[in-house]
């Protein structure tokens, strides 16, 4: 048995609320409660659930951007939350993140070259010329031009900005990309372009995604497995074909039922003779 790419075990994250009264203990919010799953290399996992279910908290913990109350996140056999800071910085080459907002996740004061090469600069060991060459190559991979490196984020559309964010995540050739609602802020037509790009990159570079989304169609497009998160717990997990056609948990069935039907049943027009016209 080979070690999975990611192993999440009994993950708990509690947040302490402000104290309402002087002599009462502060309350707590259980954002995640005993969450466990694995991600095999080459088998992308979708995490679905409504707003407030704990999806983004889970993404931050897997990325080691937040510290769990208890539990562990192991990647390639390394417990990320127990690694010394320098070792964690080096380990980040293997996992990168694409954030939800293509406008807020790119520094407007930096050129695209600085933004895309930031993960390489954090790793160290490369000259500026080497980093620029890799940035040019990765822009080619996401369908942008090499001379875009000298521009600034405000010169690009939302879809192009998300391509830049994907390029930044891709430049270290990571094993895992955590994508937190990567297309929710984009127009529907642009969503399809970005999703197709992510699928092509998955095929070309062997990337494994952990895709956070509330959109079941997006997850179905990219992921081999789906975990349904509800009130900080995983209530159901399996391949999308089964979950979306034969869901066992009531919450999963509710999510599936909430997906809009693109072709609603037509309503017969009322016969002209039956209409009444007010004088």
Coordinates of C-alpha atoms in Angstrom, one line a residue, residues 5 34 43-44 46 53 56 81 106 118 123 130 149-150 157 161-162 198-199 220 229 247 263 279:
X5 CA -0.7 12.2 -1.2
X34 CA -13.5 15.4 13.5
X43 CA -7.5 11.5 -7.9
X44 CA -8.8 15.0 -7.2
X46 CA -14.1 18.0 -4.3
X53 CA -20.1 24.6 6.5
X56 CA -12.6 27.5 3.6
X81 CA 1.6 21.4 11.4
X106 CA -3.3 39.7 -6.7
X118 CA 6.7 34.9 -5.8
X123 CA 12.0 28.9 -2.2
X130 CA 15.8 31.6 -14.3
X149 CA 4.8 39.8 -17.4
X150 CA 5.5 43.5 -17.3
X157 CA -10.2 40.8 -16.9
X161 CA -6.6 37.3 -13.4
X162 CA -7.6 33.9 -12.4
X198 CA -7.6 23.4 -15.0
X199 CA -8.7 20.1 -16.5
X220 CA -18.4 16.9 -11.2
X229 CA -19.3 18.9 4.4
X247 CA -27.3 10.2 -2.4
X263 CA -34.4 23.1 -19.1
X279 CA -63.0 46.6 -20.2

